Structures are given as C-alpha cells and as structure tokens.
XYZ file of C-alpha atoms in Angstrom:
722
model
C 0.112 -0.046 -0.043
C 1.287 3.578 -0.866
C 2.064 5.702 2.026
C -0.686 8.523 2.626
C 0.122 12.204 1.691
C -1.382 15.509 2.181
C -3.235 15.719 -1.035
C -5.534 12.717 0.247
C -6.636 15.005 3.518
C -9.865 16.556 1.902
C -11.261 13.410 0.615
C -10.335 11.683 3.858
C -11.715 14.130 5.828
C -15.068 14.042 4.001
C -15.123 10.453 4.379
C -14.504 10.511 8.064
C -17.386 12.849 8.552
C -19.502 10.588 6.508
C -18.532 7.852 8.725
C -19.480 9.802 11.759
C -22.859 10.783 10.493
C -23.533 7.274 9.183
C -23.304 5.916 12.727
C -19.944 4.350 12.575
C -17.867 6.294 15.031
C -15.141 3.995 15.616
C -14.275 3.942 12.032
C -14.531 7.551 11.832
C -12.212 8.067 14.798
C -9.490 5.662 13.174
C -9.709 7.629 9.979
C -9.475 11.099 11.902
C -6.329 9.789 13.658
C -4.641 8.982 10.460
C -5.393 12.337 8.982
C -4.024 13.942 12.402
C -0.761 12.182 11.730
C -0.584 13.898 8.350
C -1.931 17.452 9.302
C -1.145 17.624 13.088
C -2.073 21.269 13.203
C -5.372 21.350 11.822
C -7.643 22.177 14.784
C -10.831 20.661 13.224
C -9.399 17.160 13.293
C -9.257 16.814 17.223
C -12.433 19.065 17.383
C -14.588 16.367 15.745
C -12.782 13.439 17.473
C -13.910 15.410 20.494
C -17.474 15.600 19.436
C -17.601 11.939 18.378
C -16.417 10.871 21.989
C -19.017 13.111 23.447
C -21.706 11.605 21.486
C -20.540 8.380 22.675
C -20.642 9.445 26.369
C -16.798 9.449 26.757
C -16.513 13.083 28.074
C -12.814 12.220 29.373
C -11.653 11.125 25.984
C -13.598 14.274 24.618
C -11.812 16.610 26.947
C -8.347 15.399 25.711
C -9.093 16.100 22.017
C -11.033 19.306 22.719
C -8.119 20.599 24.798
C -5.777 20.072 21.577
C -8.116 21.779 19.303
C -8.586 24.680 21.840
C -4.622 24.818 21.624
C -4.488 24.856 17.844
C -7.414 27.434 17.592
C -7.303 29.413 20.811
C -9.616 32.209 19.407
C -12.388 29.929 18.310
C -15.406 30.323 20.426
C -17.010 27.056 19.163
C -14.064 24.904 20.242
C -14.120 26.485 23.549
C -17.740 26.012 24.170
C -17.537 22.187 23.171
C -14.347 21.950 25.299
C -16.335 23.582 28.517
C -19.025 21.169 27.885
C -16.807 18.090 27.760
C -14.887 19.210 31.187
C -18.476 19.996 32.983
C -19.615 16.470 31.856
C -16.205 14.776 32.612
C -16.198 16.351 36.311
C -12.721 15.871 37.052
C -11.148 18.733 39.129
C -7.633 18.410 37.655
C -8.964 18.489 34.427
C -10.843 21.511 35.077
C -8.104 23.312 36.673
C -5.947 22.804 33.586
C -8.579 23.743 31.199
C -9.080 27.122 33.177
C -5.224 27.729 33.177
C -5.416 27.114 29.266
C -8.510 29.358 28.945
C -6.714 32.192 30.999
C -4.001 32.234 28.403
C -6.440 32.279 25.343
C -6.830 35.455 23.291
C -10.626 35.777 24.023
C -12.862 38.603 25.192
C -13.582 38.757 29.212
C -17.103 38.131 28.752
C -16.467 35.086 26.528
C -13.840 33.766 29.209
C -16.331 34.155 31.947
C -19.157 32.324 30.182
C -16.783 29.350 29.164
C -15.571 29.251 32.749
C -18.893 29.203 34.311
C -19.931 26.422 31.682
C -16.939 24.448 32.866
C -18.554 24.477 36.374
C -21.893 23.528 35.367
C -23.348 20.626 37.207
C -26.103 19.599 34.777
C -28.521 16.917 36.335
C -31.659 17.714 34.545
C -33.033 19.154 31.153
C -34.541 22.651 31.251
C -38.239 22.192 30.855
C -39.334 23.744 27.460
C -42.793 22.276 27.299
C -45.739 24.573 26.546
C -48.651 22.254 27.125
C -48.636 22.142 30.850
C -47.680 24.758 33.703
C -44.832 24.253 35.983
C -47.253 24.004 38.944
C -49.104 20.894 37.195
C -45.886 19.383 36.562
C -44.686 20.264 40.163
C -47.730 18.601 41.666
C -47.382 15.332 39.477
C -43.642 15.154 40.608
C -44.867 15.564 44.236
C -47.349 12.742 43.720
C -44.553 10.248 42.310
C -42.275 11.298 45.327
C -45.204 10.572 47.687
C -45.512 7.121 46.302
C -48.970 7.978 44.773
C -48.363 6.466 41.547
C -51.843 5.518 40.603
C -53.021 9.050 41.194
C -49.826 10.578 39.165
C -50.712 8.103 36.321
C -54.294 8.870 35.951
C -53.831 12.643 36.216
C -50.868 12.501 33.523
C -53.043 10.389 31.322
C -55.901 12.921 31.585
C -53.624 16.059 31.013
C -52.166 14.061 27.865
C -55.587 13.607 26.447
C -56.735 17.120 27.059
C -53.679 19.101 26.328
C -51.902 16.725 23.757
C -48.311 15.228 23.449
C -45.689 16.681 25.876
C -42.081 15.163 26.416
C -42.420 16.047 29.985
C -45.950 14.748 30.743
C -45.027 11.442 28.544
C -41.929 10.946 30.770
C -43.667 11.683 33.921
C -46.628 9.096 32.827
C -44.017 6.429 32.060
C -42.402 6.796 35.302
C -45.784 6.212 37.072
C -46.535 3.334 34.920
C -43.245 1.622 35.345
C -43.791 1.963 39.290
C -47.096 0.228 38.790
C -45.407 -2.613 36.821
C -46.975 -1.699 33.571
C -43.666 -1.850 31.857
C -44.754 -2.141 28.181
C -47.203 0.887 28.665
C -44.230 2.751 30.426
C -41.984 1.925 27.514
C -44.386 3.317 25.022
C -44.736 6.565 27.096
C -40.991 7.079 27.334
C -40.773 6.474 23.517
C -43.242 9.009 22.985
C -41.532 11.664 24.798
C -38.305 10.817 22.805
C -40.394 11.330 19.729
C -41.486 14.949 20.723
C -37.952 15.847 21.917
C -35.113 13.351 21.261
C -32.967 15.518 23.562
C -34.917 15.222 26.403
C -32.234 13.709 28.860
C -34.686 12.453 31.616
C -36.917 10.491 29.020
C -33.771 8.939 27.654
C -32.593 7.962 31.470
C -35.893 6.650 32.297
C -36.172 4.301 29.218
C -32.624 3.404 29.644
C -33.309 2.512 33.232
C -36.330 0.509 32.389
C -34.742 -1.459 29.503
C -31.810 -2.193 31.951
C -34.293 -3.538 34.470
C -35.814 -5.599 31.951
C -32.232 -7.324 30.873
C -32.100 -5.628 27.684
C -28.717 -4.347 28.257
C -27.775 -3.677 24.592
C -30.960 -1.593 24.048
C -30.386 0.503 27.243
C -26.765 1.302 26.535
C -27.035 3.879 23.927
C -29.962 5.487 25.598
C -27.942 5.795 28.807
C -25.085 7.070 26.842
C -27.202 9.724 25.087
C -28.763 10.810 28.472
C -25.145 11.217 29.829
C -24.224 13.637 27.080
C -27.421 15.637 27.875
C -27.463 15.526 31.508
C -23.863 14.236 32.779
C -24.263 14.544 36.490
C -27.904 13.136 36.658
C -27.931 10.393 39.590
C -30.233 8.103 37.416
C -27.982 8.177 34.431
C -24.644 7.591 36.490
C -25.986 4.952 38.594
C -27.774 2.829 35.810
C -24.652 3.430 33.680
C -22.517 1.946 36.409
C -24.862 -0.873 36.889
C -24.945 -1.454 32.920
C -21.127 -1.497 32.748
C -20.700 -3.943 35.556
C -23.397 -6.231 34.254
C -21.539 -6.251 30.774
C -18.177 -6.922 32.451
C -16.629 -3.529 32.040
C -16.034 -2.721 35.819
C -13.390 -0.021 35.284
C -16.249 1.958 33.443
C -18.570 1.001 36.078
C -16.204 2.403 38.779
C -15.827 5.626 36.937
C -19.729 6.389 36.795
C -20.073 5.499 40.461
C -17.298 7.559 41.742
C -19.006 10.540 40.053
C -22.270 9.544 41.557
C -21.007 8.961 45.042
C -19.124 12.310 44.781
C -22.769 13.763 44.709
C -24.195 11.445 47.149
C -21.749 9.623 49.253
C -24.478 7.607 51.085
C -26.074 6.203 47.914
C -26.600 2.527 49.076
C -27.342 1.112 45.797
C -24.149 2.732 44.221
C -22.096 1.720 46.985
C -23.295 -1.818 46.584
C -22.771 -1.725 42.816
C -19.303 -0.221 43.123
C -18.133 -2.883 45.666
C -19.171 -5.532 43.184
C -17.099 -3.698 40.443
C -14.153 -3.588 42.640
C -14.681 -7.294 43.597
C -14.693 -7.847 39.711
C -11.369 -5.920 39.615
C -10.238 -8.047 42.422
C -9.540 -4.965 44.573
C -10.477 -6.332 48.068
C -9.594 -3.357 49.976
C -11.683 -1.005 47.904
C -14.732 -3.377 47.893
C -14.316 -3.718 51.676
C -14.232 -0.166 52.064
C -17.568 0.343 50.245
C -19.228 -2.522 52.155
C -17.959 -1.095 55.541
C -19.698 2.268 54.603
C -22.949 0.324 53.781
C -22.679 -1.347 57.224
C -22.311 2.153 58.724
C -25.569 3.332 57.263
C -27.837 0.259 57.927
C -27.320 -3.123 59.406
C -25.620 -5.666 57.237
C -27.806 -7.866 54.887
C -27.268 -11.448 53.555
C -26.116 -9.959 50.304
C -23.519 -7.553 51.942
C -22.208 -10.261 54.365
C -21.794 -12.291 51.175
C -19.879 -9.859 49.402
C -17.869 -9.034 52.321
C -17.004 -12.766 52.530
C -15.794 -12.745 48.836
C -13.633 -9.455 49.408
C -12.098 -11.371 52.597
C -11.312 -14.442 50.593
C -9.720 -12.281 48.085
C -7.628 -10.401 50.782
C -6.408 -13.832 52.035
C -8.514 -14.126 55.036
C -10.212 -17.443 54.562
C -11.353 -17.810 58.210
C -13.182 -14.311 58.081
C -14.703 -15.239 54.758
C -16.093 -18.545 56.265
C -17.281 -16.668 59.315
C -19.081 -14.089 56.959
C -20.664 -16.708 54.738
C -22.064 -18.586 57.492
C -23.550 -15.342 58.832
C -24.790 -14.439 55.383
C -26.816 -17.789 55.154
C -28.082 -17.321 58.499
C -29.339 -13.793 57.841
C -30.782 -14.585 54.525
C -30.801 -18.264 53.647
C -33.287 -17.802 50.780
C -31.396 -15.017 48.963
C -30.468 -16.363 45.555
C -27.141 -14.374 45.496
C -26.198 -15.311 49.029
C -26.636 -19.050 48.023
C -24.725 -18.962 44.883
C -21.894 -17.112 46.399
C -21.509 -19.339 49.209
C -21.621 -22.388 46.713
C -18.951 -20.642 44.679
C -16.654 -20.159 47.285
C -16.902 -23.803 48.458
C -16.208 -24.848 44.886
C -13.313 -22.851 44.299
C -11.867 -24.435 47.459
C -12.791 -27.911 45.953
C -15.425 -28.602 48.813
C -17.700 -30.112 45.992
C -19.935 -31.860 48.512
C -20.443 -28.968 50.862
C -21.300 -26.841 48.028
C -23.598 -29.166 46.641
C -25.440 -29.461 50.198
C -25.839 -25.642 50.245
C -27.437 -25.756 46.843
C -29.666 -28.530 47.265
C -30.803 -27.126 50.722
C -31.915 -23.958 48.784
C -34.029 -25.904 46.266
C -35.585 -27.713 49.392
C -36.594 -24.070 50.753
C -38.039 -23.420 47.242
C -35.363 -21.039 46.270
C -34.917 -21.884 42.574
C -33.242 -20.527 39.620
C -31.406 -21.559 36.452
C -28.062 -20.822 38.258
C -28.503 -23.092 41.204
C -29.231 -25.991 38.974
C -26.413 -25.262 36.634
C -24.115 -25.089 39.649
C -25.262 -28.435 40.934
C -24.726 -29.940 37.484
C -21.321 -28.469 37.247
C -20.250 -29.395 40.749
C -20.434 -33.187 40.146
C -22.009 -35.806 37.820
C -25.786 -36.616 38.439
C -27.446 -39.869 37.972
C -30.323 -40.142 35.725
C -32.755 -40.861 38.619
C -31.685 -37.740 40.582
C -34.647 -35.934 41.709
C -32.847 -32.646 40.503
C -32.526 -33.781 36.816
C -36.449 -34.269 37.025
C -36.889 -31.012 38.384
C -34.703 -29.423 35.633
C -36.439 -31.222 32.722
C -39.816 -30.227 34.080
C -38.678 -26.625 34.611
C -37.479 -26.468 31.075
C -40.804 -27.349 29.604
C -42.628 -24.256 31.329
C -43.553 -21.642 28.799
C -43.268 -18.922 31.416
C -39.476 -19.432 32.379
C -37.622 -16.286 31.712
C -35.070 -16.191 29.133
C -32.184 -15.828 31.774
C -33.329 -18.734 33.726
C -33.647 -20.897 30.755
C -30.209 -20.075 29.729
C -28.585 -21.163 32.817
C -30.967 -24.086 33.053
C -29.779 -25.135 29.419
C -26.029 -25.250 30.373
C -26.977 -27.331 33.506
C -28.924 -29.852 31.424
C -26.139 -30.006 28.766
C -23.754 -31.169 31.410
C -26.205 -33.724 32.713
C -27.056 -35.166 29.344
C -23.244 -35.275 28.408
C -22.587 -37.074 31.539
C -25.505 -39.642 30.575
C -24.163 -40.264 27.104
C -27.247 -38.508 25.369
C -25.654 -36.279 22.723
C -28.871 -35.306 21.117
C -30.530 -33.762 24.329
C -27.321 -32.238 25.152
C -27.151 -30.229 21.768
C -30.714 -29.499 22.070
C -30.275 -27.564 25.480
C -27.037 -26.111 24.423
C -28.146 -24.660 21.236
C -31.316 -22.823 22.954
C -29.074 -21.517 25.687
C -26.219 -20.248 23.330
C -28.942 -18.588 21.325
C -30.201 -16.655 24.257
C -26.680 -15.669 25.252
C -25.825 -14.593 21.841
C -28.857 -12.488 21.487
C -28.591 -10.956 24.934
C -24.778 -10.146 24.565
C -23.758 -9.643 20.955
C -20.122 -10.005 19.875
C -18.430 -7.168 17.954
C -16.632 -9.209 15.605
C -15.331 -6.152 13.486
C -14.127 -4.461 16.706
C -11.755 -7.270 17.316
C -10.273 -7.121 14.019
C -9.903 -3.577 14.220
C -8.254 -3.812 17.560
C -5.648 -6.323 16.110
C -5.150 -4.150 12.894
C -4.720 -1.118 15.137
C -2.018 -2.817 17.515
C -0.234 -4.108 14.451
C 0.270 -0.669 13.106
C 1.071 0.596 16.477
C 3.859 -1.959 16.830
C 5.310 -1.044 13.403
C 8.369 0.593 14.926
C 9.077 -2.329 17.279
C 12.587 -2.625 18.298
C 13.706 -6.030 19.687
C 16.926 -4.815 20.905
C 14.976 -2.812 23.401
C 13.987 -5.710 25.292
C 15.958 -6.112 28.517
C 17.240 -2.413 28.216
C 13.852 -0.967 29.389
C 11.119 -1.865 31.838
C 11.031 -2.780 35.426
C 13.545 -5.346 35.964
C 12.676 -6.801 39.441
C 9.625 -8.988 38.404
C 9.807 -12.594 37.191
C 5.979 -13.203 36.557
C 5.122 -16.436 34.527
C 2.161 -15.326 32.026
C 0.154 -18.299 31.301
C -2.150 -17.378 28.266
C -4.269 -18.818 25.381
C -7.892 -19.111 24.451
C -10.224 -20.248 27.228
C -10.416 -23.864 27.631
C -7.020 -24.470 26.044
C -5.259 -25.784 29.318
C -4.185 -22.591 30.830
C -5.593 -23.337 34.194
C -4.102 -27.007 34.044
C -0.581 -25.423 33.201
C -0.783 -22.747 35.972
C -1.710 -25.430 38.511
C 1.504 -27.214 37.291
C 3.770 -24.325 37.851
C 1.881 -23.335 41.023
C 2.935 -26.710 42.460
C 6.424 -25.470 42.171
C 7.995 -24.569 45.661
C 9.140 -20.880 44.430
C 6.020 -20.112 42.691
C 2.440 -18.668 43.938
C -0.367 -19.191 41.666
C -2.090 -15.783 40.904
C -4.870 -16.885 38.719
C -6.630 -14.379 36.120
C -5.267 -11.089 37.531
C -6.369 -8.865 34.499
C -3.958 -6.202 35.616
C -1.426 -5.741 32.817
C -3.523 -5.515 30.017
C -5.669 -2.623 31.113
C -2.449 -0.891 32.123
C -1.024 -1.263 28.834
C -4.302 -0.286 26.941
C -4.098 3.200 28.784
C -0.607 3.713 28.094
C -0.850 2.819 24.440
C -4.097 4.689 23.987
C -2.478 8.062 25.342
C 0.344 7.358 22.860
C -1.681 6.207 19.987
C -4.231 9.377 20.409
C -1.337 11.781 19.963
C -0.559 10.153 16.641
C 2.386 7.990 18.095
C 3.462 4.303 18.077
C 5.507 2.062 20.215
C 8.641 3.817 18.877
C 7.476 7.164 20.570
C 6.986 5.363 23.974
C 9.672 6.102 26.497
C 11.591 4.154 28.828
C 10.142 5.653 31.608
C 6.736 4.717 30.313
C 7.832 1.083 30.104
C 9.449 1.466 33.488
C 6.235 2.794 35.073
C 4.141 0.180 33.376
C 6.178 -2.578 35.012
C 6.202 -0.905 38.341
C 2.411 -0.343 38.493
C 1.878 -3.921 37.585
C 4.327 -4.838 40.531
C 2.319 -2.557 42.771
C -0.970 -4.161 41.997
C 0.548 -7.602 42.512
C 1.825 -6.573 45.906
C -1.670 -5.533 46.898
C -3.479 -8.795 45.231
C -0.957 -11.562 45.967
C 0.701 -9.924 49.218
C 4.109 -11.528 50.109
C 4.492 -13.590 47.027
C 7.937 -13.877 45.395
C 7.465 -15.290 42.008
C 3.743 -15.566 40.746
C 2.020 -16.845 37.837
C -0.670 -14.685 36.085
C -3.217 -16.614 33.982
C -5.002 -13.427 32.276
C -6.233 -14.889 29.067
C -5.748 -11.704 27.098
C -1.909 -11.416 27.585
C -1.425 -12.952 24.231
C -2.809 -9.976 22.595
C -0.166 -7.650 24.158
C 3.016 -9.875 24.297
C 5.361 -7.187 22.866
C 4.234 -4.539 25.471
C 4.862 -7.163 28.128
C 8.360 -8.113 26.976
C 9.271 -4.198 27.282
C 7.551 -3.540 30.675
C 8.455 -6.746 32.237
C 11.575 -7.717 30.430
C 12.305 -10.696 32.992
C 8.872 -12.071 32.932
C 7.943 -15.195 30.886
C 5.060 -15.914 28.453
C 3.678 -19.476 28.075
C 0.960 -19.627 25.336
C -1.300 -22.626 25.074
C -2.329 -24.312 21.917
C -4.965 -27.079 21.728
C -6.569 -28.792 18.796
C -9.039 -26.031 17.783
C -11.690 -28.253 17.154
C -11.839 -29.418 20.805
C -10.801 -26.034 21.935
C -13.730 -24.258 20.307
C -16.110 -26.899 21.109
C -15.201 -26.675 24.947
C -15.839 -22.983 24.690
C -19.096 -23.251 23.058
C -20.478 -25.566 25.397
C -19.660 -23.329 28.538
C -21.215 -20.536 30.110
C -18.724 -17.591 30.987
C -19.284 -14.813 33.338
C -21.676 -12.240 31.671
C -19.745 -9.995 29.491
C -16.597 -11.998 28.939
C -15.644 -14.086 25.990
C -18.654 -12.994 23.984
C -17.445 -14.877 21.035
C -18.102 -18.382 22.540
C -21.791 -18.504 21.683
C -21.842 -18.856 17.877
C -19.578 -20.992 15.614
C -18.865 -18.128 13.265
C -17.543 -16.000 16.014
C -15.257 -18.860 17.544
C -13.735 -19.568 14.146
C -12.841 -15.750 13.736
C -11.541 -15.697 17.077
C -9.284 -18.534 16.449
C -8.061 -16.924 13.316
C -7.261 -13.932 15.158
C -5.443 -15.837 17.792
C -3.219 -17.530 15.416
C -2.377 -14.172 13.739
C -1.489 -12.756 17.193
C 0.969 -15.611 17.728
C 2.285 -15.630 14.300
C 3.132 -11.952 14.663
C 4.804 -12.388 18.097
C 6.756 -15.380 16.696
C 7.906 -13.301 13.805
C 8.838 -10.250 16.143
C 10.779 -12.166 18.935
C 10.494 -16.166 18.838
C 12.578 -16.667 21.791
C 10.502 -14.625 24.125
C 7.205 -16.762 23.846
C 6.883 -20.439 24.480
C 4.008 -22.245 22.649
C 2.886 -25.380 24.608
C 0.499 -27.995 22.959
C -2.205 -29.468 25.288
C -2.155 -32.748 23.518
C 1.597 -33.209 23.869
C 1.380 -32.472 27.467
C -1.209 -34.958 27.934
C 0.600 -37.520 26.026
C 3.798 -37.174 27.733
C 3.727 -34.968 31.039
C 7.019 -35.579 32.278
C 8.834 -34.260 28.980
C 6.609 -31.318 28.598
C 6.649 -30.135 32.092
C 10.643 -30.610 32.008
C 10.623 -28.300 28.856
C 8.076 -25.779 30.496
C 10.235 -25.346 33.711
C 13.446 -24.985 31.715
C 11.798 -22.082 29.864
C 10.663 -20.516 33.068
C 14.318 -21.121 34.759
C 12.862 -23.338 37.029
C 14.564 -26.566 38.767
C 12.769 -29.702 38.467
C 10.213 -30.616 41.291
C 8.406 -33.857 41.371
C 5.323 -32.066 42.899
C 4.799 -30.276 39.365
C 3.649 -33.928 38.134
C 1.677 -34.285 41.113
C -0.097 -30.903 40.657
C -3.573 -32.239 41.427
C -2.638 -32.637 45.006
C -1.791 -28.988 45.321
C -4.244 -27.037 47.557
C -4.982 -23.855 46.267
C -8.325 -22.153 44.930
C -9.304 -22.294 41.349
C -11.643 -19.788 40.189
C -12.307 -20.761 36.560
C -14.481 -23.403 34.879
C -11.703 -25.972 35.095
C -11.859 -26.019 38.982
C -12.574 -29.882 39.070
C -10.356 -30.790 36.290
C -7.039 -29.524 37.966
C -7.734 -31.433 41.054
C -7.369 -34.789 38.978
C -4.261 -36.303 37.365
C -3.784 -35.771 33.767
C -6.336 -37.655 31.316
C -6.997 -37.941 27.773
C -10.551 -38.193 27.652
C -11.303 -34.522 26.783
C -9.311 -35.077 23.350
C -11.474 -35.556 20.437
C -14.635 -35.000 22.000
C -15.980 -32.680 19.333
C -16.404 -35.864 17.076
C -19.502 -36.734 19.191
C -21.082 -33.466 17.704
C -19.417 -33.595 14.232
C -22.543 -32.929 12.148
C -23.879 -30.144 14.599
C -20.614 -28.423 14.367
C -20.128 -28.385 10.640
C -20.190 -24.481 10.338
C -17.279 -24.565 12.735
C -15.533 -27.408 11.246
C -15.636 -25.907 7.651
C -14.454 -22.557 8.915
C -11.404 -23.865 10.495
C -10.209 -25.638 7.497
C -6.915 -24.356 6.259
C -6.087 -22.341 9.348
C -2.897 -22.570 11.308
C -2.802 -25.410 13.759
C -5.883 -27.436 12.470
C -4.801 -30.977 11.969
C -5.244 -32.646 8.690
C -7.626 -35.456 8.837
C-alpha cells in the first residue's frame, strides 16, 4: 500500500465525516487519527474527534481532544464551548483546573472567558423544561405525587392531561415513570418513547427508558440511551447509577467504577451505588476498595445477607479465609433464601474444592423452594448427576414451562447440557446447549469487527517495534510467568503445574497488565504516536504499576503466575515493560478447544465470541495471527505449549516448561492435582485430577452439528489434517 500524503486529506476528511454521520464512530475516529498524523496542526480534526467521543458518552476522551483543538485554535469560540461542555460532563477537578489555565492564556474577550469558565463549572443534572402544554405548577404537583408514592394518582392525572392538552415530552416521561412504578412496563416503554419522539434530546426520558430496559435485562438497548442521556445531563444520578450497573453487568468494571465514583461524589451515602461499586471492585479483585464500600454500607444500615456474602468474597480475596467463612455463614443465617447469598456461598466452596459442601448448600436452597437456573447449573457442574436424581427431573420439568424467563432458561440449559453429556445423550445435550447459546448470543452480541480493528490497530502501533530494547527498558525486578491462550485450552492446568513448584505462587486471572498497557498505548496512539514514541520511563512505570498491583492482590508472594487470558494480545508490550517475565501460550486442537468454549457459560460480559460457531472461528483465526506476529517479532520470548503433547507425555513437557521458566525440576509439578489452592475458573474440578486424555477428540460426538465451525477452521494454522 502506498503511503498517505497531504493531497489525500480533503477526501479522507469528508469520508471520516460521512462515517461519523452514518453511525460508524469507531471507523470515523480511526480515519481522523490517520489524518491527524498527516495534518497535526489542523484544529478541526481533534475538534470532531472530541465531538464523536462526547456523542458516545466519553467526556474524558472528549476533553483530551478538545483541549488540543483549543490549543490549535485558541480564539475559536465554538471550540471552547465544546471543550467547556466536555469538562463539565467529565467532572474531574484536575482536568477543570488545567482547562481554566489554558482558557486564561487564550486571546478571548473577558465576557466569553467568563461564560466558558462558568460552563466548565456547570453541574447539569436535569434538562430545562421547554414544554408549553402544561404549567410548572401542574408538573410540580405530578412530581410531588410520584415522590410521595402516589403512583396511581399520578398516572391517572398525567394520562388525563395528555388526553386534554396533547403530547408533551415532560408529561409522557412522568406518565412513563408512574406506569413503570405500577409494573406496567410495556405501557411505560411506550410513554418514554413518545417523549423522545417529541424531543429526542430530553435527557430524563432517555434516562428513564434506559433504566426501564436495563431492569428488563435488555442491556444492549439500554446502553445507547443511557450514553445519550449522559451527554445531555452528565451529572444526573439516575444516568450515572444505571450506567454504572450496566457496565458492571456487561463485564466492564473500570467503566462502572468511573460512573459510580461520580455519583458517590454527589451522594456519598447512595446505598445502591455503594453496593454496585463494591461488586465492580470485586470484579477487579480490588479487595480493599470493595471492603471500604461494604463497611460504609454497614455504617448506614445493618448488614444484609448480600452485603455479608460480598464481604466474604472480599475477605477471601484479601487472603483471610477464616473471616470469609465466618461471613458466609452469617450471610446464610441472615438471609438463607437470597439467591445471590446461596450462589456466592456455593461458589466459594467450589473454588476451594469442597464440592460436597457446595452441593449441600445448593440442594438445601432448592428444598426451601429457592429455585433458579443458576442453582441447577451449579449443581450439575459440581458433580455428575445420576439419571434418577430428583434434581434432574426438576430441571427437565422446569425447562418445559412456557413462562420460564430467558435468563433462567439460559442457565438451566447449560446445566442440562452437562447432565445429558454425563449420561451420554448427545442429542438432548445439543438441544439444551443450542437454545442456551442462542439466548446468550442475542442478549450479549459480539462485535467481531471491533476485534479485527483492535488487532489491525495494534499491529500498526507496533510497526516501529525494536527487539533490541528488550532487557534495556522496563521494570527489571519482576519474574511473573504469564500463562495465556484461548479459554479452555489448558491454561488453568498449566498454571496449576507451575503453582505446584515451591518457588511459585498461583495468581490466577489477575487482569492487571492488559488495562495498564491499554491506557498507556491509548495515550500514545491518540497523540499520533507508535511504540517507537513510547519512552523508557513509560515502560518502567508500566512494570512498576503492575508490580504494585501484584503486591496488593498477592501480598507476600515472590514469583507468581498470571493466567490472564488476554495476555497473548499484548505480548510485545509485556516484553518491554517486564523484561524478565515469561510468557507461555497454550495451543490445543481448535476443534476441541472451540467446542469446549461453545458448550460453557462464561461470566456475563466476558468471551462473548463463544456463543456462535462463526464467532469462534474468527476468534481462533485472530488468535493464530497474534501468535504468528509475535513469533515473527521475537520467537525466543514466547513459549508455545501444545495441550495434547502435555497430556501424551507429561514429564517431558513439564521439564521443557520448567526449563523455559528458569525453574529447577520438582516432582510436585507432576503431582499438581495434590496442590491445595483455590481455582476460580471453569476448570476447577479438572485440575484436582491427574492428567487424562478423555477430553481429546470430544468434538467428534457433535461433528454433524458443528459443521459450520469445522468447515470454517479448514486451512487455518494449527488445524490437524484429517
């Protein structure tokens, strides 16, 4: 491809604008970033990039680009107004202080500077009332009724006003809120959509509709509405609280914490926000922060079963197993019929390998009529169930109910799949699995195009990678062994083998390095730089930040393993930030690997590519492209281990693995199943057994049903020839 030149800028700019208007913001941003490298002094480029980020509900990123636009066009009032709006929406004191310092130096009139500074300080929690159909007094009376819990009266009066006065964005929103509180969700949705038809920029209507959809489990529909509402009323508590919950539900805890931090800054005692933020911190395995929020909750009100259970998870994470057990016991005593309490208690026990105790907790809950697909799924995955087990009969009968909600059917389907596989009934197993995956894929669609874009962008960013830098930059005092690969490829098994060595502590999936690298790369990339522009200080900071996080998460450990799946996507940055770390990449026959992913339910929001055969094939193709690129760049820095070879000749492969990791041989590494440590992944049962080969070739039992996957894999790297 010929290099870009400045003559192409007008056409590229018009194309980028067309992409932005056509609802393709990511593609527009990528193209604007290319233009920025060609024309770094043109203010309209960062200006439009900032506007796109604002439209997407990302005021922090918008502030960055609009600050640059203001530097390039310091007298352009339109730029300053957009910058002020982004700063106000972002709500960060440091960013506001920097923006005001920049504003002070700008050559603007005194009146304009005052207006812009005031706009930066704005705390917008509501939309200005613009309706002419009703009076302020009438609106206030309706709001007072809702606040007093008089929903039926408010609904009737709002309906009457709409009938006599005509459509109104305010009346329809109030009517919708009353209908939602009365449980009439379909009518409420219609009312909110009517409000947005009248005024698409009425923030409260977007916020209320987003909240309604989120409560109904329609996350993908709720997200754009809540982001739109955040752009309009960025400090609104309903918007921030629901966005925080949505991000947490979708497996984006960093974004959840950001929203909830801003809400709790306004309302420090908001109990729902504290609870959700505690869960987000637990997702990030930040035990101290989670405990701080949970302790705050207990100062506001007596502990509930759920807060006690979450406290148990946090204390377990902090390494205090005895306190965790005391808390979970108290949680079960306080609220034995709370589904979340039951599943948290069982999950903690399963992680410890106490399968019978976990089974007892789950079955006791069923005996008390606490039923959910999640409980049945956990029972089925905890141990093999006999065909005449009463639980199996209950599961089958529940599946036949027409009124079973989708989320319950989904969990139940994964449980019944496991039961039928154990019983050898492959046809029934596929029946339950296909329906469960269909629901999951619909509720949580996978963005295949984004995954490809991410690879392409990283490849372009690494174009200036210099292998000679490895060892000369980064934090030297860290020897982490990263175990990576696709899910269900044997990563948990290999970590267990390594963690059985006397000098190694198993860290599990820490998910620390990837977000650190992502933020550092993003800062360099958005300024038009590549890896060649990253400084030794940046790499040193990356490594030190990773070590600091380890010291908190795995206190007192010397050398650890980190089984974060996504490490294979950032290997070169790991080499530069942590030059003495090791990376072990697992490879497995993709037919077995992808089948194992396809039949398992992962944590909501993670590994969304596992629910359709076509997405799995594309994910495997990208995985091989990542590894091929790394092998080309630095073949001696990444060790590829084949799962099948490990199973066939464990001693030989373990010796080679230990040699790569600079570890002396220890017999315990072959007796890994005797090592007592918590395992948090789907492989928690397998790693407590000696190596076995029965999982090899299991895809053949479903060869006809997996034809789309098998055909798609043909010709890809690592696919055995039949």
